[in-house]
Short mmCIF file of C-alpha atoms and ligand atoms in Angstrom, two decimals:
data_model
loop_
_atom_site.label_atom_id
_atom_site.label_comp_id
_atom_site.label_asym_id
_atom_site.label_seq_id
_atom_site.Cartn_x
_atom_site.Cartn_y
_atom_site.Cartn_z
CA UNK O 1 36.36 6.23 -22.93
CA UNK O 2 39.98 5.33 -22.35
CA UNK O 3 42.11 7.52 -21.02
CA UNK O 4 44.39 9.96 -22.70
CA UNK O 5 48.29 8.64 -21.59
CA UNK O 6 49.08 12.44 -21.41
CA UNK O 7 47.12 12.54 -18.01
CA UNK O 8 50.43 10.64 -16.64
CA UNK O 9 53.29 12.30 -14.83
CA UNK O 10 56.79 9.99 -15.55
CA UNK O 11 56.36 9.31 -11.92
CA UNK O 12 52.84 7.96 -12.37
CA UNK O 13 53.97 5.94 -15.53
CA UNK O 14 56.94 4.37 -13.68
CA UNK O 15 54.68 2.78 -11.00
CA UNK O 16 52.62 1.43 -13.38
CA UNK O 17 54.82 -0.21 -16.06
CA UNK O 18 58.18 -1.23 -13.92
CA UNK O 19 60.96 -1.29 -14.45
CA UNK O 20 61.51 2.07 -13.99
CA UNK O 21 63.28 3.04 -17.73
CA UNK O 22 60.19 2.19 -19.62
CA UNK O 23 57.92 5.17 -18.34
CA UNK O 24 61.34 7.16 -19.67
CA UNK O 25 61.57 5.60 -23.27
CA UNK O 26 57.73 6.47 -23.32
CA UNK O 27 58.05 9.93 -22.39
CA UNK O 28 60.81 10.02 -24.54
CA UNK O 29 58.63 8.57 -27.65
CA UNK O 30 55.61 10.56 -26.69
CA UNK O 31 57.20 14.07 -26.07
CA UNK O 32 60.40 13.92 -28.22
CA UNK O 33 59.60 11.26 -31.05
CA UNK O 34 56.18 12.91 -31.67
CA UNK O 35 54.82 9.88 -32.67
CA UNK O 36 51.27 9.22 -33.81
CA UNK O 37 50.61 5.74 -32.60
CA UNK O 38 51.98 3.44 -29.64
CA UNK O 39 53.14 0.51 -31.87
CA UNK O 40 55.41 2.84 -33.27
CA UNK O 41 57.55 2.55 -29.57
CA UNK O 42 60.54 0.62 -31.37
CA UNK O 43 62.15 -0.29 -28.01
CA UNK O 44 59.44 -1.42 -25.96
CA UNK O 45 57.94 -5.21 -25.96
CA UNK O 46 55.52 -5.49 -28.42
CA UNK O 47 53.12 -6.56 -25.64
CA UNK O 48 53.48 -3.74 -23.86
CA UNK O 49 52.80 -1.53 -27.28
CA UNK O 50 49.70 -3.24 -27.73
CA UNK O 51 48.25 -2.98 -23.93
CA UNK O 52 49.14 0.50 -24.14
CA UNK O 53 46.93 1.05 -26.99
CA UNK O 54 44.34 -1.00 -25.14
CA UNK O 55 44.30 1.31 -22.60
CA UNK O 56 45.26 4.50 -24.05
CA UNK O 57 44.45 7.31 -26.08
CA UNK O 58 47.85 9.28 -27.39
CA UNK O 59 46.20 12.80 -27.75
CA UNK O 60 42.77 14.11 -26.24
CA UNK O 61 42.24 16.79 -28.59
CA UNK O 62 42.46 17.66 -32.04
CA UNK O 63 43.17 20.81 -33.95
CA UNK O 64 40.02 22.01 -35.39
CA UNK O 65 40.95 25.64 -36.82
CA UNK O 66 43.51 27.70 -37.10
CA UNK O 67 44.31 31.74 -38.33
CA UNK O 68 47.30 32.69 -39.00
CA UNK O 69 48.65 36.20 -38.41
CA UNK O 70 50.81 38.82 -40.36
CA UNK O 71 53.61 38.96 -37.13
CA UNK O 72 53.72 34.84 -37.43
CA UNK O 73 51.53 34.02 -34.16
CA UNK O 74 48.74 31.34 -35.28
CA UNK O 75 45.82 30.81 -33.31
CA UNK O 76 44.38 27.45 -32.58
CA UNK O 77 40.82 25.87 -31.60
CA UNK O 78 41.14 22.72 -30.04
CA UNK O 79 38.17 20.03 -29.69
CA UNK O 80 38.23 17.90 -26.75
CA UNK O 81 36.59 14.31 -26.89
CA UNK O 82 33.23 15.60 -25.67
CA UNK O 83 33.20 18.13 -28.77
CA UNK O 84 34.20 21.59 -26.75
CA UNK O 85 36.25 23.44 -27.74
CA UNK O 86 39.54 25.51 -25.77
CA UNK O 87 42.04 28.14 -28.04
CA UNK O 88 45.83 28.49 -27.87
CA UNK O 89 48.31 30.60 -29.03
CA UNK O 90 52.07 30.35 -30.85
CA UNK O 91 53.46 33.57 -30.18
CA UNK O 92 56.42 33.90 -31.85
CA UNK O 93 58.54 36.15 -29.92
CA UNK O 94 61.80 36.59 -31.80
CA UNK O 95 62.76 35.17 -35.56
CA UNK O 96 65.69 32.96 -36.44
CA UNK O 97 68.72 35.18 -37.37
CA UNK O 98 71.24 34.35 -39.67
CA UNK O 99 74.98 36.08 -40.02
CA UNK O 100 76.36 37.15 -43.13
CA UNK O 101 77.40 33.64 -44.21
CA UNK O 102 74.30 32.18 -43.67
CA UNK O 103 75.13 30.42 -40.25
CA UNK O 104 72.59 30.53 -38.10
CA UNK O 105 73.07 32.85 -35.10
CA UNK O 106 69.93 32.18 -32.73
CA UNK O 107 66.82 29.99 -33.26
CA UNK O 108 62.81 31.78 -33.09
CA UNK O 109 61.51 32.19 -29.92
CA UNK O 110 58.21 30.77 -29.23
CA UNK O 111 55.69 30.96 -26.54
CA UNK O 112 52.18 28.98 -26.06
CA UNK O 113 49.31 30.86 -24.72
CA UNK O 114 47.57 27.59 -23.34
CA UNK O 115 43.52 27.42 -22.17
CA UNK O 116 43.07 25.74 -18.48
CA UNK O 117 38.99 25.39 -18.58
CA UNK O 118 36.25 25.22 -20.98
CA UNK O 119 34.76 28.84 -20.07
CA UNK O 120 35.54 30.54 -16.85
CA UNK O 121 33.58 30.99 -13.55
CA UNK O 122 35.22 34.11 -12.74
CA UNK O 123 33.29 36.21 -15.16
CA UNK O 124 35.33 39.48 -15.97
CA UNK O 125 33.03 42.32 -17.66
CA UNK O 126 35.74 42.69 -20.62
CA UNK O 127 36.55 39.29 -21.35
CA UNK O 128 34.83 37.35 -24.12
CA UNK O 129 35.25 33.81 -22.43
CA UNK O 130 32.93 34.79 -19.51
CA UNK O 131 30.19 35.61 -21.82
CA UNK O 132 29.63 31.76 -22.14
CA UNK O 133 29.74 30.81 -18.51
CA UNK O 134 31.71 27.80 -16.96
CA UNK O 135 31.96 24.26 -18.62
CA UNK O 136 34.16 22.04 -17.04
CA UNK O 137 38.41 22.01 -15.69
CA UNK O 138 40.48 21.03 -18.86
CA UNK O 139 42.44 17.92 -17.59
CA UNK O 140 46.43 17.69 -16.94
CA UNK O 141 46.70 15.97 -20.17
CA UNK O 142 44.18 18.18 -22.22
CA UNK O 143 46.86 21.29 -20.83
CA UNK O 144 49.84 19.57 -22.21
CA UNK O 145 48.09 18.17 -25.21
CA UNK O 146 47.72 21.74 -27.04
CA UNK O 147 51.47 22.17 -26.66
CA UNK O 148 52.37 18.82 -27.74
CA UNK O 149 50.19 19.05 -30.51
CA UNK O 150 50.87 22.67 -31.63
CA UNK O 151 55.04 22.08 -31.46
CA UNK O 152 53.87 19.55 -34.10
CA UNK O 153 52.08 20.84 -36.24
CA UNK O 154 55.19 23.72 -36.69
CA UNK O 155 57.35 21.29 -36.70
CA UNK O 156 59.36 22.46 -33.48
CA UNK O 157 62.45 20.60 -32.96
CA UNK O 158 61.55 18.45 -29.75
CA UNK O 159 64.76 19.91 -28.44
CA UNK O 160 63.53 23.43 -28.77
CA UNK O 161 62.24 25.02 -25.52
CA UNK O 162 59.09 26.97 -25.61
CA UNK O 163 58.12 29.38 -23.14
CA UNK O 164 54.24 28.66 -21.58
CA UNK O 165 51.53 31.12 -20.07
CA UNK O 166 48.52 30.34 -18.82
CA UNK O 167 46.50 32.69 -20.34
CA UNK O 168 44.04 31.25 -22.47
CA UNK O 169 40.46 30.64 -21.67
CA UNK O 170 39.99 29.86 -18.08
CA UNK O 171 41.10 30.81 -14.47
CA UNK O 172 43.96 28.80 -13.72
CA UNK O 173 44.02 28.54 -9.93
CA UNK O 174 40.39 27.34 -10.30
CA UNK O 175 41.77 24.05 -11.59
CA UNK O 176 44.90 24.14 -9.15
CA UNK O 177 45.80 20.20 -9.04
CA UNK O 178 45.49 19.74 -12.93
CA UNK O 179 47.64 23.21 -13.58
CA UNK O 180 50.16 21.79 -10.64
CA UNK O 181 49.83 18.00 -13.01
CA UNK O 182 50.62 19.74 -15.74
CA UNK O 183 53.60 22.48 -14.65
CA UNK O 184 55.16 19.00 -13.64
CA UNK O 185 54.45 16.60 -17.08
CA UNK O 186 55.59 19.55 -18.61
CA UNK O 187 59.39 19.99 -17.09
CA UNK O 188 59.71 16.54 -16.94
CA UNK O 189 63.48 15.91 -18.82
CA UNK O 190 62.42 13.04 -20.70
CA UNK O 191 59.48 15.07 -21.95
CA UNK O 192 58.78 18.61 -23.02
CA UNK O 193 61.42 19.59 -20.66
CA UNK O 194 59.90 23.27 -19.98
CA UNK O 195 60.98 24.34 -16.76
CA UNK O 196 58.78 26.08 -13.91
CA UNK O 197 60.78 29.06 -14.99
CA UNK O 198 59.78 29.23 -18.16
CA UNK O 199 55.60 28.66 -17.24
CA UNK O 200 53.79 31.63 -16.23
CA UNK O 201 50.75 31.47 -14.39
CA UNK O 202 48.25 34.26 -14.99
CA UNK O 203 45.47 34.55 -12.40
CA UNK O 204 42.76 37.09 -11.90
CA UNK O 205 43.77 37.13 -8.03
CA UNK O 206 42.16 34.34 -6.23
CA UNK O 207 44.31 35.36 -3.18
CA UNK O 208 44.00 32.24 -1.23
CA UNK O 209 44.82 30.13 -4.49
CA UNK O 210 48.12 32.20 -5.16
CA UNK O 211 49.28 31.02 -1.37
CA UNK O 212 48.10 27.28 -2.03
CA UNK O 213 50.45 27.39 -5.64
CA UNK O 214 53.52 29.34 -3.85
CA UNK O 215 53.17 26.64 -1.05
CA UNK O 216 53.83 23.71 -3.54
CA UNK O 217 56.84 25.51 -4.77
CA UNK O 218 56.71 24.88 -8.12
CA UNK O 219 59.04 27.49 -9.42
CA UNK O 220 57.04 28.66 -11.57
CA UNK O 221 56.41 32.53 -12.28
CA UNK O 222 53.58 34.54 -11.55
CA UNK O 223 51.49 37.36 -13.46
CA UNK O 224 48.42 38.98 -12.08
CA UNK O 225 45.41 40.35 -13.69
CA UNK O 226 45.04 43.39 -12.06
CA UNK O 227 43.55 45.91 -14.53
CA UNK O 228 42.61 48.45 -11.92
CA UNK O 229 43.96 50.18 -8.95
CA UNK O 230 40.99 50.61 -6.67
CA UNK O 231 38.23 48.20 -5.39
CA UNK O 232 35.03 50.36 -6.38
CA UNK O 233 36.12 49.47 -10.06
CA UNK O 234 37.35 46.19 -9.65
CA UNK O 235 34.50 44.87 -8.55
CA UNK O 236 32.74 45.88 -11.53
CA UNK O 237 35.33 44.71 -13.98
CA UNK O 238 35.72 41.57 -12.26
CA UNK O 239 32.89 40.34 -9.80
CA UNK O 240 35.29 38.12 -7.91
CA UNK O 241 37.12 41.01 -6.49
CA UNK O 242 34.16 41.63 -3.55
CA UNK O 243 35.66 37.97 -2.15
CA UNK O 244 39.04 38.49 -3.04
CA UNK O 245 40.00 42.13 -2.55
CA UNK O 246 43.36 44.35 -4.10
CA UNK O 247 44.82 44.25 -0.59
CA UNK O 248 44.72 40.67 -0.19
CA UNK O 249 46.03 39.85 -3.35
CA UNK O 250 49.16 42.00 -3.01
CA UNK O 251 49.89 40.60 0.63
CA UNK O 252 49.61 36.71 -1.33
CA UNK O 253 52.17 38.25 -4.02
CA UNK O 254 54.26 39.75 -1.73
CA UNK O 255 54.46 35.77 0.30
CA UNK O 256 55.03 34.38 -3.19
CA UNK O 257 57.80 32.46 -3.57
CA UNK O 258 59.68 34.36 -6.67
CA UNK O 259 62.95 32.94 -8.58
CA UNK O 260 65.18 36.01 -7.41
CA UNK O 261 66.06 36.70 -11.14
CA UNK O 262 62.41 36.99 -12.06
CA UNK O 263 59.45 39.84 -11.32
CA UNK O 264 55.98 39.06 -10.65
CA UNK O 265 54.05 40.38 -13.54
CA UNK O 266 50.96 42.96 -13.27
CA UNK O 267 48.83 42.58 -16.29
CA UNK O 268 46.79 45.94 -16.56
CA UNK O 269 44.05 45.72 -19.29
CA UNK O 270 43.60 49.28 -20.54
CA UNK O 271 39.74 50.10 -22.04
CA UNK O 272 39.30 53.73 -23.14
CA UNK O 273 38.02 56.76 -20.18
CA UNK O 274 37.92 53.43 -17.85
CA UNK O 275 41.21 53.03 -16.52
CA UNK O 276 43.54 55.02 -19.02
CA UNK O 277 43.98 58.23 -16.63
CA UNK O 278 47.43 59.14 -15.49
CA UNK O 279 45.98 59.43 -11.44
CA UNK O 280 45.65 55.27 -12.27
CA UNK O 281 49.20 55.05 -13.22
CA UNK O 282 50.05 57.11 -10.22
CA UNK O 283 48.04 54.80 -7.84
CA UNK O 284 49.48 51.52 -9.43
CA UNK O 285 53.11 52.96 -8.45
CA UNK O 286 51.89 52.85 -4.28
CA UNK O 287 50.06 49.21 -4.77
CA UNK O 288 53.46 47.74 -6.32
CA UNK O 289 55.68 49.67 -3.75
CA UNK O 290 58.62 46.70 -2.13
CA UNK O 291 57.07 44.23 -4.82
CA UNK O 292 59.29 43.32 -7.65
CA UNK O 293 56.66 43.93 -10.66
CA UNK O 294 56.96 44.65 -13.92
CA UNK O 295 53.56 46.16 -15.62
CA UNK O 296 52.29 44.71 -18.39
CA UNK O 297 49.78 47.15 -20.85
CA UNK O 298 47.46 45.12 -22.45
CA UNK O 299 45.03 47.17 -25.06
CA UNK O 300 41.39 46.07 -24.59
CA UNK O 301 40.43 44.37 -27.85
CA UNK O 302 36.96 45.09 -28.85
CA UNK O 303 34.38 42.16 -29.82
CA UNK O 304 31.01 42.83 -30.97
CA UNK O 305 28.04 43.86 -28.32
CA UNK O 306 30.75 45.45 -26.03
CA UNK O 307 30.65 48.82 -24.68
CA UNK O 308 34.14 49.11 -23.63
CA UNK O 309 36.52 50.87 -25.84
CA UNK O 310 40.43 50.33 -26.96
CA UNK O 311 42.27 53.37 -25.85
CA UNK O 312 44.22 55.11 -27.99
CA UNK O 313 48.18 55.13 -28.61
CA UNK O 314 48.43 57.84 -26.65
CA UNK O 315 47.00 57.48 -23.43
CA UNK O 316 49.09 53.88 -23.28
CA UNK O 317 51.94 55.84 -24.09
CA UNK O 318 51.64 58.37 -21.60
CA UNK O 319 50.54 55.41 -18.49
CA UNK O 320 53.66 53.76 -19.44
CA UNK O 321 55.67 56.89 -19.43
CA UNK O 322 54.44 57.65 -16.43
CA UNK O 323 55.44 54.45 -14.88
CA UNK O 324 58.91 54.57 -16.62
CA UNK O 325 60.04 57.46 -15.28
CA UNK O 326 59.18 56.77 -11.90
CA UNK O 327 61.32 53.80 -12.56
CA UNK O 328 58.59 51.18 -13.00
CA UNK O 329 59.57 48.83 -15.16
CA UNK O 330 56.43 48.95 -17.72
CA UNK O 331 56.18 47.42 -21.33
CA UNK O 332 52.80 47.42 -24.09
CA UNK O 333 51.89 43.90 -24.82
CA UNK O 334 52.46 43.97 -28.83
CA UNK O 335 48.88 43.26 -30.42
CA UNK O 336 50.29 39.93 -31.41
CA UNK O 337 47.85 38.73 -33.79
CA UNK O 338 45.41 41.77 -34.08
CA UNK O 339 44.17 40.99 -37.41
CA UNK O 340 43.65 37.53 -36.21
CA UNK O 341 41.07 37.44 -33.15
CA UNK O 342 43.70 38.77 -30.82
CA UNK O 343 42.59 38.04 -27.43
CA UNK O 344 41.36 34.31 -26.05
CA UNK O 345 37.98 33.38 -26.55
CA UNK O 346 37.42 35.06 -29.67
CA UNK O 347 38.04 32.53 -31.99
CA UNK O 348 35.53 29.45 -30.41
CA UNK O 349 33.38 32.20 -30.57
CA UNK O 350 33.54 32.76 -34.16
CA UNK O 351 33.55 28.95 -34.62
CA UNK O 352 29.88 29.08 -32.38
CA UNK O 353 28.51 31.81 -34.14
CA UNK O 354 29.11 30.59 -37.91
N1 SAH X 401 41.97 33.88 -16.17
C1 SAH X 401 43.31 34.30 -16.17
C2 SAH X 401 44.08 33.89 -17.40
C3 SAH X 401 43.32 33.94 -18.69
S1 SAH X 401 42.74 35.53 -19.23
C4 SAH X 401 43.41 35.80 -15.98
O1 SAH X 401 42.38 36.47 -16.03
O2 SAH X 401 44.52 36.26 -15.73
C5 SAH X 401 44.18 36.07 -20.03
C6 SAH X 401 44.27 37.54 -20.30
O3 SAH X 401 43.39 37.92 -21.36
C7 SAH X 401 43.91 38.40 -19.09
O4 SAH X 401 44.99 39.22 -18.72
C8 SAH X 401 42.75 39.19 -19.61
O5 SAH X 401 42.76 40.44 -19.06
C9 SAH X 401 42.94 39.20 -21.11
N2 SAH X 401 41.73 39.56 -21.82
C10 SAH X 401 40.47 39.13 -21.62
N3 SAH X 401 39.60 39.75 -22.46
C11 SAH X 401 40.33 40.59 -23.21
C12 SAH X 401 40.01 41.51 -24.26
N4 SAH X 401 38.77 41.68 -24.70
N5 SAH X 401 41.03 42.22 -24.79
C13 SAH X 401 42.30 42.06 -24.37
N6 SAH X 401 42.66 41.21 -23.40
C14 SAH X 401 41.69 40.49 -22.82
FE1 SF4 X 402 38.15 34.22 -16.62
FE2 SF4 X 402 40.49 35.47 -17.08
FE3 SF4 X 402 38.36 35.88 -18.68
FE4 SF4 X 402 38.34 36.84 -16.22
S1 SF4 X 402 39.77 37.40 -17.88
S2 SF4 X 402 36.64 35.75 -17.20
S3 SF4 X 402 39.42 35.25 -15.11
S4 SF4 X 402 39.46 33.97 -18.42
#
């Protein structure tokens, strides 16, 4: 099968079709034109249009599904070539507001919630994409292709930024040189133009892999999966930490190369009489002592044959209190798209179940 031409950084492109501006004009076609088929590259030879097609697939996945939300995120299923499947998310953080006159004051805010793998080897108790083991590493192009295809299908302005996380299905830092691939394809100017700075890369703390990413110094920002403050229940909640313990993964965040305007985010997924107690919150406040963190509460989003609970309003109010007052910077993640199948994973599963 040919290759999908979203597998190509500018760099890659300009080596292979001299002289140097063409691998710009088809970035620029590609990631700003949005176009749906090579011949449609006005400016290039038609030769070159039609080896390109030769050679070439535009897009390696297709949307499949999609559920829309009350609060405006929609939720995608992708299918690759080889029929899997990966999700993604359009968060939309902030509306368009207009002033009185109707002139518009500030464009909607978006963020993509991409996948990185088909499944995950990493196998977390609470999360839903374990349950199906490990498929295969999503390629540099597959990553880019669900933002590509999902600022089209809203009809993004190319020249409207969205933010990215990594935190669809898959570990991220398990598929280190396609995420690095695609952190690049993605800020490229001619392209998406989404700076390092605006990517976040969510990990479930594969120490070693957090010092290999801040060593290519990418720029981009950082948010770890912590979800509980001492080994003994780590371990259960997330197997890996026996290899890759809560010690060593706050010495690799403290070496982490961090934009000195950002914070390294601590996601903390809350389930019910787990990890809700206020002698938790206390014990997160010594871990993230001299680290520049920000928590992020996450509410544990039931799925059927679970025993883990969501906790209740109160108990994430009172953790984040807790952490507030003691000057911890600490926000709830919104359920962005509750009544949809809020967290990654559920929605291929619905598709495999029907
Ligand atoms: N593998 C990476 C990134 C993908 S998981 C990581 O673990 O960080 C993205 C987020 O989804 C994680 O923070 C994870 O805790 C969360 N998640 C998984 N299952 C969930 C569930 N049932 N409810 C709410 N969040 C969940
Ligand atoms: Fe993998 Fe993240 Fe799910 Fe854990 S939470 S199994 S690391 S996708």
């Amino acid at each position: 099968m040919n290759p999908s031409i979203l597998d190509f950084t500018q760099e890659e492109l300009e080596r292979l079709f001299p002289p140097k501006f063409r691998a710009k004009q088809i970035y620029n076609w590609i990631y700003q034109h949005h176009i749906e088929n090579f011949m449609e590259m006005e400016n290039l030879p038609k030769k070159l249009r039609s080896e390109l097609a030769e050679r070439y697939r535009l897009s390696p996945l297709e949307i499949v599904r999609k559920e829309q939300s009350s609060d405006g995120s929609i939720k995608y299923l992708f299918q690759l070539e080889d029929g899997h499947t990966v999700e993604s998310v359009l968060l939309k953080m902030k509306d368009e507001e207009y002033d009185d006159s109707g002139e518009l004051l500030h464009h909607a805010k978006y963020t993509v919630c991409v996948s990185s793998q088909v499944g995950c080897k990493v196998g977390c108790a609470f999360c839903l994409t374990a349950k199906g083991g490990f498929v295969r590493n999503l390629s540099a192009g597959e990553i880019v292709g669900q933002v590509l295809e999902i600022k089209r299908d809203n009809n993004i302005a190319s020249n409207r930024r969205v933010n990215i996380v990594y935190m669809g299905m898959g570990e991220p830092l398990d598929n280190l040189d396609n995420l690095a691939k695609a952190i690049r394809i993605f800020s490229s100017e001619n392209g998406l133009s989404i700076s390092p700075k605006r990517q976040t890369v969510s990990t479930s703390g594969i120490s070693t892999k957090i010092k290999k990413l801040g060593e290519m110094e990418l720029g981009v920002q950082l948010a770890i999966s912590l979800h509980a403050v001492d080994d003994e229940l780590r371990e259960k909640l997330i197997p890996m930490n026996k290899a890759y313990n809560i010690a060593s993964i706050i010495q690799a965040v403290k070496e982490f190369p961090v934009n000195t305007r950002k914070r390294v985010m601590f996601e903390y997924l809350v389930i019910k009489d787990v990890n809700d107690d206020v002698n938790s919150a206390k014990r997160l406040i010594k871990l993230l002592e001299g680290i520049k963190a920000k928590v992020n509460l996450i509410y544990f989003n039931p799925y059927p044959g679970t025993d883990f609970e969501r906790p209740t309003e109160e108990s994430m109010r009172r953790f984040q209190e807790y952490l507030l007052k003691r000057g911890v910077l600490c926000t709830i993640r919104e359920s962005k798209g509750i009544d949809i199948s809020a967290a990654c994973g559920q929605l291929r599963e619905q598709e495999m179940t029907i």
